Amino acid sequence: MEEAKIFPNRELEEIFSKRVDSAVPDIGDTTLFRRIIEQIAAVNKELWIILTMVSIAGIMNYVVTSQYMILGFYTFPTIMSAYYYGRRHAVMTALLTLIIVGCMTYFKPTIFSGTTQLSLGYNTWYHVMAWGSTLLLTAYAMGSLYERHQQKTEELRETYYGIIMILRQFIAKDQYTENHCYRVSIYATKIASYMGLPQDFIEDIRAAALLHDIGKLEISRDILYKAAKLTKEEFNHMKRHVPKGELLLEPVRGPLSRILPIILAHHERWDGSGYMGLKGRDIVLGAWIVAVADVYDALVSDRPYKKGLPPL
Amino acid sequence: MSTMPLSVTVLTRKGSPPFEAKEFIEKGAGKEFDPKVVEAFLAAFRRGELDVPNVVV
């Protein structure tokens, strides 16, 4: 007995382990240009934030009378860095800030000693070092918090996709449906990435495409497998699998509640002549994407249906 | 050989060539499908992004 695998084979696993971002297309020059700009912005975002804050603090050094207050401003880059980028970045930023402040103290010892009561007094170095260690501790603690949070989120995300994969195997009672769901999710994510949709949205569409036949769980397998012509009654039974999917997922909240409308409406037609008569923008965009992917796969692949049955 | 059960002889509909399927979807834009989605679909199709390896088909 072969061990149970989420992925039927290695090639599929490779296809699926590739996230959509590797398949982001570059249609024409404008998109490419936009992507380059986005890349530069993404790489240097942190640097810009820190540089801006340090320079603001530096300028204020010469503007504000109470110089001691300025040390407070120098903590902001570290805190922001911990908030956005995690422990390593935060500690690095704290060290950098310390070096800058240290240099300033060294070259101009009076810089942090103002005329107000809050001034650092004679022992400037003592104060700067005390401030610096607090800053480092803050950076370490905040960064650790951030990283723990990230780890938990990642774990939850993996669990979510694992469960979708397992669920998909329950939905797909036969090899055809299983691979069909796979292919539809591949097509749907490709189309979605060509439409320039955000990554989260694409992930929702991928999940919806994998589960789009969920309602078939309660449908008699005989009908699905039946190669003979379906009677009207049987076809009606078949059509019912869409609302059944909705009932199954009704109590669900969170990401699955976003993919529910997609699953529900993927058999609708744009002009409103579908199962529920909804049309156009009444239906979430994801449903239209899954609809195209579903029909395309139904047309292209070999399936055990009566020849000539509309691929819906 | 001769006593093969009838239920096993499942008819399999052979899939249409991808190009025909593409034309079908192209024709359905605005009637059956969202025109914008079809547009993206065609862009992906033209770049061969919708060719799925044989293992999956």
Short mmCIF file of C-alpha atoms in Angstrom, two decimals:
data_model
loop_
_atom_site.label_atom_id
_atom_site.label_comp_id
_atom_site.label_asym_id
_atom_site.label_seq_id
_atom_site.Cartn_x
_atom_site.Cartn_y
_atom_site.Cartn_z
CA MET A 1 0.00 0.00 0.00
CA GLU A 2 1.46 3.27 -1.03
CA GLU A 3 1.62 5.92 1.64
CA ALA A 4 -1.05 8.55 1.51
CA LYS A 5 0.11 11.67 -0.26
CA ILE A 6 -1.47 15.03 -0.59
CA PHE A 7 -0.02 15.35 -4.03
CA PRO A 8 -0.63 12.48 -6.40
CA ASN A 9 2.82 12.78 -7.87
CA ARG A 10 6.01 14.76 -7.85
CA GLU A 11 5.32 16.88 -10.91
CA LEU A 12 2.07 18.10 -9.43
CA GLU A 13 3.81 18.89 -6.22
CA GLU A 14 6.32 20.99 -8.08
CA ILE A 15 3.62 22.84 -9.95
CA PHE A 16 1.83 23.56 -6.72
CA SER A 17 4.79 24.45 -4.62
CA LYS A 18 5.46 27.23 -7.09
CA ARG A 19 3.60 30.20 -5.77
CA VAL A 20 1.90 32.54 -8.16
CA ASP A 21 4.52 35.22 -7.74
CA SER A 22 6.88 33.15 -9.84
CA ALA A 23 4.30 33.23 -12.58
CA VAL A 24 3.63 36.94 -12.49
CA PRO A 25 3.56 37.96 -16.11
CA ASP A 26 5.07 41.00 -17.68
CA ILE A 27 2.59 42.14 -20.28
CA GLY A 28 4.16 44.88 -22.28
CA ASP A 29 6.57 47.57 -21.19
CA THR A 30 4.30 49.55 -18.88
CA THR A 31 3.77 46.61 -16.53
CA LEU A 32 7.45 45.80 -16.55
CA PHE A 33 8.30 49.41 -15.76
CA ARG A 34 5.76 49.45 -12.93
CA ARG A 35 7.24 46.26 -11.55
CA ILE A 36 10.76 47.71 -11.57
CA ILE A 37 9.53 50.76 -9.67
CA GLU A 38 7.77 48.48 -7.20
CA GLN A 39 10.92 46.42 -6.74
CA ILE A 40 13.04 49.48 -6.01
CA ALA A 41 10.44 50.77 -3.60
CA ALA A 42 10.25 47.42 -1.84
CA VAL A 43 14.00 47.04 -1.45
CA ASN A 44 14.67 50.52 -0.24
CA LYS A 45 11.55 51.11 1.80
CA GLU A 46 13.24 50.34 5.07
CA LEU A 47 16.27 52.39 4.22
CA TRP A 48 14.07 55.35 3.33
CA ILE A 49 12.13 55.17 6.56
CA ILE A 50 15.24 54.97 8.71
CA LEU A 51 17.13 57.66 6.81
CA THR A 52 14.15 60.00 6.98
CA MET A 53 13.69 59.52 10.69
CA VAL A 54 17.37 59.87 11.51
CA SER A 55 17.61 63.03 9.44
CA ILE A 56 14.48 64.47 11.04
CA ALA A 57 15.98 63.79 14.46
CA GLY A 58 19.24 65.33 13.27
CA ILE A 59 17.56 68.49 12.05
CA MET A 60 15.61 68.83 15.25
CA ASN A 61 18.88 68.68 17.14
CA TYR A 62 19.58 72.15 15.92
CA VAL A 63 16.06 73.46 16.23
CA VAL A 64 14.74 72.36 19.59
CA THR A 65 16.12 73.83 22.77
CA SER A 66 15.61 70.80 24.94
CA GLN A 67 18.23 68.58 23.42
CA TYR A 68 17.55 65.67 25.71
CA MET A 69 14.16 65.23 24.10
CA ILE A 70 15.91 64.59 20.82
CA LEU A 71 17.24 61.26 22.03
CA GLY A 72 13.63 60.15 22.08
CA PHE A 73 13.34 60.85 18.39
CA TYR A 74 16.33 58.66 17.69
CA THR A 75 14.41 55.66 19.02
CA PHE A 76 11.74 55.87 16.37
CA PRO A 77 13.76 54.29 13.54
CA THR A 78 14.43 51.27 15.74
CA ILE A 79 10.82 50.88 16.79
CA MET A 80 9.58 51.23 13.22
CA SER A 81 12.17 48.75 12.05
CA ALA A 82 11.08 46.22 14.69
CA TYR A 83 7.46 46.78 13.78
CA TYR A 84 7.93 46.19 10.08
CA TYR A 85 10.97 43.96 9.64
CA GLY A 86 11.65 41.88 12.72
CA ARG A 87 14.37 41.34 15.28
CA ARG A 88 17.49 41.30 13.13
CA HIS A 89 16.65 44.55 11.38
CA ALA A 90 15.65 46.17 14.65
CA VAL A 91 18.91 45.32 16.42
CA MET A 92 20.90 46.49 13.40
CA THR A 93 19.02 49.76 13.31
CA ALA A 94 19.53 50.22 17.05
CA LEU A 95 23.28 49.69 16.65
CA LEU A 96 23.41 52.08 13.73
CA THR A 97 21.53 54.71 15.69
CA LEU A 98 23.86 54.18 18.63
CA ILE A 99 26.89 54.66 16.42
CA ILE A 100 25.45 57.88 14.98
CA VAL A 101 24.55 59.22 18.41
CA GLY A 102 27.94 58.14 19.75
CA CYS A 103 29.75 59.96 16.96
CA MET A 104 27.69 63.06 17.55
CA THR A 105 28.48 62.93 21.26
CA TYR A 106 32.14 62.37 20.57
CA PHE A 107 32.59 65.17 18.09
CA LYS A 108 30.29 67.62 19.80
CA PRO A 109 29.98 66.72 23.47
CA THR A 110 27.52 69.49 24.18
CA ILE A 111 25.01 68.34 21.61
CA PHE A 112 22.71 66.48 24.00
CA SER A 113 23.21 68.80 26.94
CA GLY A 114 20.80 71.65 26.64
CA THR A 115 20.06 74.55 28.87
CA THR A 116 16.85 73.15 30.31
CA GLN A 117 16.47 71.12 33.45
CA LEU A 118 16.20 67.96 31.39
CA SER A 119 19.74 68.33 30.13
CA LEU A 120 22.14 65.46 30.48
CA GLY A 121 24.48 67.25 32.77
CA TYR A 122 28.21 66.66 32.84
CA ASN A 123 28.34 62.92 32.39
CA THR A 124 26.98 62.80 28.86
CA TRP A 125 28.44 59.40 27.99
CA TYR A 126 26.79 57.74 30.92
CA HIS A 127 23.39 58.92 29.76
CA VAL A 128 23.99 58.03 26.16
CA MET A 129 25.05 54.52 27.06
CA ALA A 130 22.07 54.00 29.35
CA TRP A 131 19.81 55.22 26.60
CA GLY A 132 21.57 52.99 24.09
CA SER A 133 21.14 49.79 26.08
CA THR A 134 17.47 50.52 26.60
CA LEU A 135 17.16 51.04 22.86
CA LEU A 136 18.87 47.73 22.12
CA LEU A 137 16.64 45.89 24.57
CA THR A 138 13.57 47.48 23.05
CA ALA A 139 14.71 46.50 19.58
CA TYR A 140 15.34 42.91 20.62
CA ALA A 141 12.05 42.50 22.45
CA MET A 142 9.90 44.16 19.79
CA GLY A 143 11.63 42.29 17.02
CA SER A 144 11.15 38.97 18.81
CA LEU A 145 7.48 39.72 19.25
CA TYR A 146 7.16 40.50 15.58
CA GLU A 147 8.92 37.29 14.60
CA ARG A 148 6.84 35.13 16.89
CA HIS A 149 3.74 36.68 15.43
CA GLN A 150 4.99 36.03 11.90
CA GLN A 151 5.76 32.42 12.75
CA LYS A 152 2.29 31.83 14.12
CA THR A 153 0.69 33.43 11.10
CA GLU A 154 2.76 31.30 8.77
CA GLU A 155 1.83 28.18 10.72
CA LEU A 156 -1.84 29.02 10.49
CA ARG A 157 -1.54 29.65 6.78
CA GLU A 158 0.15 26.31 6.22
CA THR A 159 -2.54 24.58 8.26
CA TYR A 160 -5.18 26.29 6.19
CA TYR A 161 -3.72 25.10 2.90
CA GLY A 162 -3.08 21.63 4.29
CA ILE A 163 -6.72 21.34 5.26
CA ILE A 164 -7.83 22.57 1.87
CA MET A 165 -5.64 19.92 0.26
CA ILE A 166 -7.13 17.19 2.45
CA LEU A 167 -10.65 18.46 1.87
CA ARG A 168 -10.01 18.46 -1.84
CA GLN A 169 -9.20 14.77 -1.69
CA PHE A 170 -12.53 14.10 -0.01
CA ILE A 171 -14.36 16.10 -2.62
CA ALA A 172 -12.59 14.38 -5.44
CA LYS A 173 -13.80 10.84 -5.25
CA ASP A 174 -12.13 9.89 -8.49
CA GLN A 175 -8.92 10.65 -10.26
CA TYR A 176 -10.63 12.74 -12.89
CA THR A 177 -12.27 15.19 -10.47
CA GLU A 178 -9.12 15.43 -8.41
CA ASN A 179 -6.95 16.38 -11.34
CA HIS A 180 -9.72 18.57 -12.69
CA CYS A 181 -9.67 20.62 -9.49
CA TYR A 182 -5.91 20.90 -9.72
CA ARG A 183 -5.95 22.09 -13.28
CA VAL A 184 -8.78 24.54 -12.67
CA SER A 185 -6.83 26.06 -9.80
CA ILE A 186 -3.76 26.36 -12.02
CA TYR A 187 -5.73 28.05 -14.80
CA ALA A 188 -7.60 30.30 -12.37
CA THR A 189 -4.45 31.51 -10.62
CA LYS A 190 -2.77 32.15 -13.97
CA ILE A 191 -5.73 34.17 -15.20
CA ALA A 192 -5.91 36.06 -11.91
CA SER A 193 -2.23 36.91 -12.02
CA TYR A 194 -2.66 38.15 -15.60
CA MET A 195 -5.41 40.43 -14.35
CA GLY A 196 -2.91 41.93 -11.91
CA LEU A 197 -4.92 41.01 -8.84
CA PRO A 198 -3.30 41.18 -5.37
CA GLN A 199 -1.65 38.08 -3.98
CA ASP A 200 -4.23 37.49 -1.22
CA PHE A 201 -7.03 37.56 -3.74
CA ILE A 202 -5.19 35.08 -5.94
CA GLU A 203 -4.76 32.74 -2.99
CA ASP A 204 -8.50 32.93 -2.31
CA ILE A 205 -9.18 32.07 -5.93
CA ARG A 206 -6.77 29.16 -5.77
CA ALA A 207 -8.54 27.77 -2.70
CA ALA A 208 -11.96 28.30 -4.27
CA ALA A 209 -10.89 26.57 -7.45
CA LEU A 210 -9.56 23.59 -5.51
CA LEU A 211 -12.88 23.29 -3.68
CA HIS A 212 -15.22 24.41 -6.42
CA ASP A 213 -16.93 21.05 -6.70
CA ILE A 214 -17.53 20.71 -2.96
CA GLY A 215 -21.25 20.29 -3.39
CA LYS A 216 -20.68 17.09 -5.31
CA LEU A 217 -19.87 15.45 -1.98
CA GLU A 218 -23.50 14.70 -1.42
CA ILE A 219 -24.27 13.79 -4.95
CA SER A 220 -24.72 10.24 -6.03
CA ARG A 221 -21.55 9.03 -7.66
CA ASP A 222 -23.54 7.05 -10.18
CA ILE A 223 -24.68 10.24 -11.78
CA LEU A 224 -21.23 11.69 -12.01
CA TYR A 225 -19.82 8.55 -13.48
CA LYS A 226 -22.69 7.79 -15.70
CA ALA A 227 -21.52 7.81 -19.22
CA ALA A 228 -25.02 7.38 -20.52
CA LYS A 229 -27.21 10.32 -21.35
CA LEU A 230 -28.44 12.06 -18.22
CA THR A 231 -32.18 12.39 -17.85
CA LYS A 232 -33.64 15.77 -17.03
CA GLU A 233 -34.21 14.67 -13.46
CA GLU A 234 -30.64 13.53 -13.08
CA PHE A 235 -29.34 16.74 -14.55
CA ASN A 236 -31.38 18.74 -12.07
CA HIS A 237 -29.92 16.66 -9.30
CA MET A 238 -26.52 17.43 -10.70
CA LYS A 239 -27.21 21.15 -10.84
CA ARG A 240 -28.10 21.13 -7.17
CA HIS A 241 -24.47 20.66 -6.22
CA VAL A 242 -23.90 24.39 -6.29
CA PRO A 243 -26.30 25.47 -3.52
CA LYS A 244 -25.27 22.43 -1.50
CA GLY A 245 -21.75 23.75 -1.43
CA GLU A 246 -23.05 26.92 0.09
CA LEU A 247 -24.92 25.06 2.81
CA LEU A 248 -21.83 23.11 3.72
CA LEU A 249 -19.73 26.22 4.15
CA GLU A 250 -22.39 28.44 5.68
CA PRO A 251 -21.04 28.56 9.26
CA VAL A 252 -17.53 29.28 8.12
CA ARG A 253 -15.85 32.63 8.78
CA GLY A 254 -12.49 34.07 7.75
CA PRO A 255 -10.80 33.24 4.45
CA LEU A 256 -13.24 30.47 3.66
CA SER A 257 -16.07 32.95 3.87
CA ARG A 258 -14.36 34.90 1.09
CA ILE A 259 -14.08 31.85 -1.11
CA LEU A 260 -17.67 30.80 -0.47
CA PRO A 261 -19.23 33.30 -2.88
CA ILE A 262 -16.77 32.16 -5.53
CA ILE A 263 -17.73 28.52 -5.12
CA LEU A 264 -21.39 29.42 -5.01
CA ALA A 265 -21.48 31.45 -8.17
CA HIS A 266 -19.01 29.76 -10.47
CA HIS A 267 -21.78 28.25 -12.58
CA GLU A 268 -23.45 31.55 -13.33
CA ARG A 269 -23.45 33.09 -16.76
CA TRP A 270 -22.49 36.68 -17.47
CA ASP A 271 -25.80 37.52 -19.16
CA GLY A 272 -27.80 36.15 -16.23
CA SER A 273 -29.05 32.97 -17.83
CA GLY A 274 -27.29 30.74 -15.30
CA TYR A 275 -28.56 28.60 -12.48
CA MET A 276 -29.57 31.43 -10.20
CA GLY A 277 -30.03 34.14 -12.78
CA LEU A 278 -27.43 36.44 -11.30
CA LYS A 279 -25.34 38.37 -13.73
CA GLY A 280 -22.45 40.75 -14.26
CA ARG A 281 -21.05 42.51 -11.23
CA ASP A 282 -23.63 40.98 -8.88
CA ILE A 283 -21.11 38.20 -8.54
CA VAL A 284 -17.60 38.36 -7.19
CA LEU A 285 -14.84 38.55 -9.76
CA GLY A 286 -13.29 35.32 -8.49
CA ALA A 287 -16.34 33.37 -9.59
CA TRP A 288 -15.94 34.57 -13.17
CA ILE A 289 -12.31 33.55 -13.16
CA VAL A 290 -13.10 30.10 -11.81
CA ALA A 291 -15.93 29.83 -14.35
CA VAL A 292 -13.58 30.43 -17.29
CA ALA A 293 -10.98 28.06 -15.86
CA ASP A 294 -13.61 25.40 -15.18
CA VAL A 295 -15.09 25.55 -18.67
CA TYR A 296 -11.69 25.62 -20.32
CA ASP A 297 -10.58 22.54 -18.46
CA ALA A 298 -13.86 20.78 -19.10
CA LEU A 299 -13.38 21.40 -22.82
CA VAL A 300 -9.73 20.47 -23.04
CA SER A 301 -9.64 17.39 -20.86
CA ASP A 302 -11.08 13.96 -21.42
CA ARG A 303 -13.94 13.35 -19.07
CA PRO A 304 -16.35 10.51 -18.43
CA TYR A 305 -19.47 12.35 -19.49
CA LYS A 306 -21.88 11.78 -22.27
CA LYS A 307 -20.50 13.21 -25.47
CA GLY A 308 -22.03 16.53 -26.33
CA LEU A 309 -23.13 17.47 -22.85
CA PRO A 310 -22.55 21.17 -22.31
CA PRO A 311 -19.33 21.54 -20.33
CA LEU A 312 -20.92 23.22 -17.37
CA MET B 1 -13.02 -11.31 -22.74
CA SER B 2 -16.53 -11.64 -23.93
CA THR B 3 -18.07 -11.30 -20.45
CA MET B 4 -16.75 -7.89 -19.67
CA PRO B 5 -19.30 -6.10 -17.48
CA LEU B 6 -21.13 -3.33 -19.19
CA SER B 7 -20.66 -0.84 -16.39
CA VAL B 8 -16.92 -0.79 -16.93
CA THR B 9 -17.16 0.45 -20.49
CA VAL B 10 -17.36 4.08 -19.48
CA LEU B 11 -17.37 6.33 -22.48
CA THR B 12 -14.70 8.94 -22.26
CA ARG B 13 -15.21 12.13 -24.11
CA LYS B 14 -11.97 13.04 -25.79
CA GLY B 15 -10.95 16.59 -24.94
CA SER B 16 -11.03 19.19 -27.65
CA PRO B 17 -7.79 20.75 -28.82
CA PRO B 18 -6.82 23.76 -26.69
CA PHE B 19 -7.26 26.11 -29.64
CA GLU B 20 -10.92 25.13 -30.10
CA ALA B 21 -11.53 25.51 -26.38
CA LYS B 22 -9.95 28.96 -26.54
CA GLU B 23 -12.27 29.95 -29.39
CA PHE B 24 -15.27 28.73 -27.44
CA ILE B 25 -14.32 30.86 -24.47
CA GLU B 26 -13.52 33.82 -26.71
CA LYS B 27 -17.00 33.58 -28.22
CA GLY B 28 -18.55 33.38 -24.77
CA ALA B 29 -17.11 36.72 -23.64
CA GLY B 30 -19.95 38.99 -22.56
CA LYS B 31 -22.50 36.20 -22.93
CA GLU B 32 -21.29 33.48 -20.65
CA PHE B 33 -18.10 34.94 -19.25
CA ASP B 34 -16.80 38.19 -17.88
CA PRO B 35 -15.11 39.95 -20.83
CA LYS B 36 -12.26 41.15 -18.64
CA VAL B 37 -11.54 37.66 -17.39
CA VAL B 38 -11.64 36.36 -20.94
CA GLU B 39 -9.16 39.05 -21.93
CA ALA B 40 -6.73 37.91 -19.23
CA PHE B 41 -7.39 34.31 -20.21
CA LEU B 42 -6.48 35.04 -23.82
CA ALA B 43 -3.31 36.85 -22.77
CA ALA B 44 -2.28 33.86 -20.68
CA PHE B 45 -3.24 31.50 -23.49
CA ARG B 46 -1.18 33.34 -26.07
CA ARG B 47 1.88 33.09 -23.88
CA GLY B 48 1.41 29.38 -23.46
CA GLU B 49 0.80 29.72 -19.74
CA LEU B 50 -2.22 27.45 -19.87
CA ASP B 51 -0.35 24.43 -21.16
CA VAL B 52 -0.51 22.00 -18.33
CA PRO B 53 2.02 19.18 -18.32
CA ASN B 54 0.78 15.76 -19.39
CA VAL B 55 0.92 14.36 -15.88
CA VAL B 56 -2.00 16.48 -14.84
CA VAL B 57 -4.04 15.85 -17.98
#
